[in-house]
PDB file of C-alpha atoms in Angstrom:
ATOM      1  CA  UNK A   1     -24.573 118.043 156.916  1.00  0.00           C
ATOM      2  CA  UNK A   2     -26.323 118.280 153.541  1.00  0.00           C
ATOM      3  CA  UNK A   3     -29.707 117.191 152.782  1.00  0.00           C
ATOM      4  CA  UNK A   4     -29.346 114.964 150.267  1.00  0.00           C
ATOM      5  CA  UNK A   5     -32.426 114.930 149.338  1.00  0.00           C
ATOM      6  CA  UNK A   6     -32.159 118.324 147.617  1.00  0.00           C
ATOM      7  CA  UNK A   7     -30.951 118.835 143.574  1.00  0.00           C
ATOM      8  CA  UNK A   8     -27.036 118.946 142.883  1.00  0.00           C
ATOM      9  CA  UNK A   9     -27.499 122.769 142.211  1.00  0.00           C
ATOM     10  CA  UNK A  10     -28.692 123.108 146.134  1.00  0.00           C
ATOM     11  CA  UNK A  11     -26.177 120.504 147.634  1.00  0.00           C
ATOM     12  CA  UNK A  12     -23.337 122.438 145.981  1.00  0.00           C
ATOM     13  CA  UNK A  13     -24.771 125.930 147.207  1.00  0.00           C
ATOM     14  CA  UNK A  14     -25.002 124.521 150.341  1.00  0.00           C
ATOM     15  CA  UNK A  15     -21.770 123.130 149.861  1.00  0.00           C
ATOM     16  CA  UNK A  16     -19.665 126.495 148.709  1.00  0.00           C
ATOM     17  CA  UNK A  17     -21.420 128.122 151.791  1.00  0.00           C
ATOM     18  CA  UNK A  18     -19.980 125.749 154.322  1.00  0.00           C
ATOM     19  CA  UNK A  19     -16.640 125.466 152.714  1.00  0.00           C
ATOM     20  CA  UNK A  20     -16.455 129.353 153.168  1.00  0.00           C
ATOM     21  CA  UNK A  21     -17.498 128.863 156.581  1.00  0.00           C
ATOM     22  CA  UNK A  22     -14.713 126.458 157.676  1.00  0.00           C
ATOM     23  CA  UNK A  23     -12.154 128.866 156.070  1.00  0.00           C
ATOM     24  CA  UNK A  24     -13.611 132.216 158.382  1.00  0.00           C
ATOM     25  CA  UNK A  25     -12.196 129.923 160.867  1.00  0.00           C
ATOM     26  CA  UNK A  26      -8.861 128.888 159.871  1.00  0.00           C
ATOM     27  CA  UNK A  27      -5.890 131.308 160.939  1.00  0.00           C
ATOM     28  CA  UNK A  28      -4.468 132.135 157.965  1.00  0.00           C
ATOM     29  CA  UNK A  29      -7.581 133.234 156.342  1.00  0.00           C
ATOM     30  CA  UNK A  30      -8.564 135.754 159.387  1.00  0.00           C
ATOM     31  CA  UNK A  31      -5.235 137.225 159.486  1.00  0.00           C
ATOM     32  CA  UNK A  32      -5.574 137.922 155.502  1.00  0.00           C
ATOM     33  CA  UNK A  33      -7.130 140.883 154.583  1.00  0.00           C
ATOM     34  CA  UNK A  34      -7.624 139.865 151.061  1.00  0.00           C
ATOM     35  CA  UNK A  35      -9.235 136.265 152.127  1.00  0.00           C
ATOM     36  CA  UNK A  36     -11.341 137.894 154.103  1.00  0.00           C
ATOM     37  CA  UNK A  37     -12.634 140.603 151.872  1.00  0.00           C
ATOM     38  CA  UNK A  38     -13.139 138.247 149.474  1.00  0.00           C
ATOM     39  CA  UNK A  39     -15.659 135.402 152.036  1.00  0.00           C
ATOM     40  CA  UNK A  40     -17.359 138.680 153.220  1.00  0.00           C
ATOM     41  CA  UNK A  41     -20.038 140.294 151.655  1.00  0.00           C
ATOM     42  CA  UNK A  42     -19.774 144.418 151.506  1.00  0.00           C
ATOM     43  CA  UNK A  43     -23.116 144.161 152.866  1.00  0.00           C
ATOM     44  CA  UNK A  44     -21.924 142.242 155.878  1.00  0.00           C
ATOM     45  CA  UNK A  45     -23.060 142.324 159.482  1.00  0.00           C
ATOM     46  CA  UNK A  46     -22.383 140.064 162.694  1.00  0.00           C
ATOM     47  CA  UNK A  47     -24.352 140.216 166.078  1.00  0.00           C
ATOM     48  CA  UNK A  48     -21.870 138.691 167.709  1.00  0.00           C
ATOM     49  CA  UNK A  49     -21.485 136.454 171.229  1.00  0.00           C
ATOM     50  CA  UNK A  50     -20.778 139.698 173.324  1.00  0.00           C
ATOM     51  CA  UNK A  51     -23.719 141.194 171.642  1.00  0.00           C
ATOM     52  CA  UNK A  52     -22.027 143.563 169.570  1.00  0.00           C
ATOM     53  CA  UNK A  53     -22.717 144.528 166.212  1.00  0.00           C
ATOM     54  CA  UNK A  54     -19.937 144.507 163.425  1.00  0.00           C
ATOM     55  CA  UNK A  55     -20.034 145.641 160.092  1.00  0.00           C
ATOM     56  CA  UNK A  56     -17.916 144.677 156.937  1.00  0.00           C
ATOM     57  CA  UNK A  57     -14.836 147.003 157.877  1.00  0.00           C
ATOM     58  CA  UNK A  58     -15.131 146.827 161.436  1.00  0.00           C
ATOM     59  CA  UNK A  59     -14.881 143.456 160.605  1.00  0.00           C
ATOM     60  CA  UNK A  60     -12.119 143.573 158.295  1.00  0.00           C
ATOM     61  CA  UNK A  61     -10.215 145.560 160.866  1.00  0.00           C
ATOM     62  CA  UNK A  62     -10.742 143.418 163.882  1.00  0.00           C
ATOM     63  CA  UNK A  63     -10.529 139.666 162.921  1.00  0.00           C
ATOM     64  CA  UNK A  64      -6.555 138.962 162.550  1.00  0.00           C
ATOM     65  CA  UNK A  65      -6.690 140.027 166.435  1.00  0.00           C
ATOM     66  CA  UNK A  66      -9.857 138.391 167.306  1.00  0.00           C
ATOM     67  CA  UNK A  67     -10.203 134.699 168.720  1.00  0.00           C
ATOM     68  CA  UNK A  68      -8.926 131.705 166.319  1.00  0.00           C
ATOM     69  CA  UNK A  69      -6.619 134.486 164.509  1.00  0.00           C
ATOM     70  CA  UNK A  70      -3.237 133.109 165.728  1.00  0.00           C
ATOM     71  CA  UNK A  71      -1.752 129.484 164.618  1.00  0.00           C
ATOM     72  CA  UNK A  72      -0.811 128.808 167.948  1.00  0.00           C
ATOM     73  CA  UNK A  73      -3.866 130.070 170.010  1.00  0.00           C
ATOM     74  CA  UNK A  74      -7.083 128.148 170.464  1.00  0.00           C
ATOM     75  CA  UNK A  75      -9.060 127.413 167.546  1.00  0.00           C
ATOM     76  CA  UNK A  76     -12.610 126.837 166.608  1.00  0.00           C
ATOM     77  CA  UNK A  77     -13.887 124.055 167.046  1.00  0.00           C
ATOM     78  CA  UNK A  78     -17.457 123.701 164.931  1.00  0.00           C
ATOM     79  CA  UNK A  79     -20.210 120.790 164.885  1.00  0.00           C
ATOM     80  CA  UNK A  80     -23.627 119.553 163.873  1.00  0.00           C
ATOM     81  CA  UNK A  81     -23.181 122.335 160.367  1.00  0.00           C
ATOM     82  CA  UNK A  82     -25.995 122.130 158.982  1.00  0.00           C
ATOM     83  CA  UNK A  83     -27.397 124.129 155.767  1.00  0.00           C
ATOM     84  CA  UNK A  84     -30.717 124.792 153.895  1.00  0.00           C
ATOM     85  CA  UNK A  85     -30.616 126.564 150.097  1.00  0.00           C
ATOM     86  CA  UNK A  86     -33.720 129.840 151.158  1.00  0.00           C
ATOM     87  CA  UNK A  87     -33.852 130.482 147.694  1.00  0.00           C
ATOM     88  CA  UNK A  88     -31.960 131.069 144.671  1.00  0.00           C
ATOM     89  CA  UNK A  89     -28.394 132.002 145.601  1.00  0.00           C
ATOM     90  CA  UNK A  90     -29.154 132.522 149.650  1.00  0.00           C
ATOM     91  CA  UNK A  91     -28.176 129.595 151.986  1.00  0.00           C
ATOM     92  CA  UNK A  92     -28.693 129.614 155.828  1.00  0.00           C
ATOM     93  CA  UNK A  93     -26.105 127.621 157.913  1.00  0.00           C
ATOM     94  CA  UNK A  94     -26.355 126.605 161.423  1.00  0.00           C
ATOM     95  CA  UNK A  95     -24.121 124.829 163.612  1.00  0.00           C
ATOM     96  CA  UNK A  96     -22.284 125.523 167.617  1.00  0.00           C
ATOM     97  CA  UNK A  97     -18.710 126.026 167.809  1.00  0.00           C
ATOM     98  CA  UNK A  98     -16.312 125.734 171.172  1.00  0.00           C
ATOM     99  CA  UNK A  99     -13.047 127.918 171.219  1.00  0.00           C
ATOM    100  CA  UNK A 100     -11.199 127.997 174.481  1.00  0.00           C
ATOM    101  CA  UNK A 101     -13.680 126.312 176.345  1.00  0.00           C
ATOM    102  CA  UNK A 102     -16.696 128.891 175.170  1.00  0.00           C
ATOM    103  CA  UNK A 103     -19.850 127.406 173.128  1.00  0.00           C
ATOM    104  CA  UNK A 104     -21.653 129.299 170.748  1.00  0.00           C
ATOM    105  CA  UNK A 105     -24.381 128.750 168.470  1.00  0.00           C
ATOM    106  CA  UNK A 106     -24.117 130.548 165.211  1.00  0.00           C
ATOM    107  CA  UNK A 107     -26.132 130.812 162.408  1.00  0.00           C
ATOM    108  CA  UNK A 108     -25.306 132.600 158.766  1.00  0.00           C
ATOM    109  CA  UNK A 109     -26.903 133.429 155.770  1.00  0.00           C
ATOM    110  CA  UNK A 110     -24.516 133.335 152.736  1.00  0.00           C
ATOM    111  CA  UNK A 111     -25.358 135.105 149.080  1.00  0.00           C
ATOM    112  CA  UNK A 112     -23.788 134.564 145.953  1.00  0.00           C
ATOM    113  CA  UNK A 113     -22.531 137.148 144.398  1.00  0.00           C
ATOM    114  CA  UNK A 114     -24.320 138.905 141.546  1.00  0.00           C
ATOM    115  CA  UNK A 115     -26.400 137.070 139.496  1.00  0.00           C
ATOM    116  CA  UNK A 116     -24.786 133.693 139.524  1.00  0.00           C
ATOM    117  CA  UNK A 117     -26.138 130.884 141.198  1.00  0.00           C
ATOM    118  CA  UNK A 118     -25.136 127.781 139.926  1.00  0.00           C
ATOM    119  CA  UNK A 119     -21.603 125.955 139.926  1.00  0.00           C
ATOM    120  CA  UNK A 120     -18.615 128.350 139.859  1.00  0.00           C
ATOM    121  CA  UNK A 121     -20.964 131.043 141.961  1.00  0.00           C
ATOM    122  CA  UNK A 122     -19.010 133.199 144.306  1.00  0.00           C
ATOM    123  CA  UNK A 123     -20.387 132.967 147.790  1.00  0.00           C
ATOM    124  CA  UNK A 124     -20.140 135.741 150.844  1.00  0.00           C
ATOM    125  CA  UNK A 125     -21.416 136.102 154.168  1.00  0.00           C
ATOM    126  CA  UNK A 126     -24.365 138.459 154.264  1.00  0.00           C
ATOM    127  CA  UNK A 127     -24.998 137.823 157.964  1.00  0.00           C
ATOM    128  CA  UNK A 128     -23.354 136.421 161.192  1.00  0.00           C
ATOM    129  CA  UNK A 129     -25.234 135.974 164.984  1.00  0.00           C
ATOM    130  CA  UNK A 130     -23.522 133.792 167.409  1.00  0.00           C
ATOM    131  CA  UNK A 131     -25.289 133.671 170.523  1.00  0.00           C
ATOM    132  CA  UNK A 132     -23.394 132.256 173.988  1.00  0.00           C
ATOM    133  CA  UNK A 133     -24.441 128.833 175.350  1.00  0.00           C
ATOM    134  CA  UNK A 134     -24.448 128.561 179.092  1.00  0.00           C
TER     135      UNK A 134
END
């Protein structure tokens, strides 16, 4: 959900982050190092649902083999995605996913690459955390 009370620039930033988040759940993107590299910030860090800490290089290497990476396998089913612009060039997303019967609450911070914050800015995932939901 994008807050309709924000200005067009805020809505565009949130929409770009949401688009990137959804692309990272696409099996075709997960198996493509080039596409994943384009979406992950070089300073990317994730704390996964398992509690493991992942760095940029570790995630790029593991992503094709992780859940959601096979065209014919289970896929992430996101719901309730919401976004807020924290500051120019910084968006926070929250949502839940289900994959293969496992639920998780997720939080992602996306930042605009370089000094570009307006329309056409390149957004990359800077931090992600997943927490299992019993």
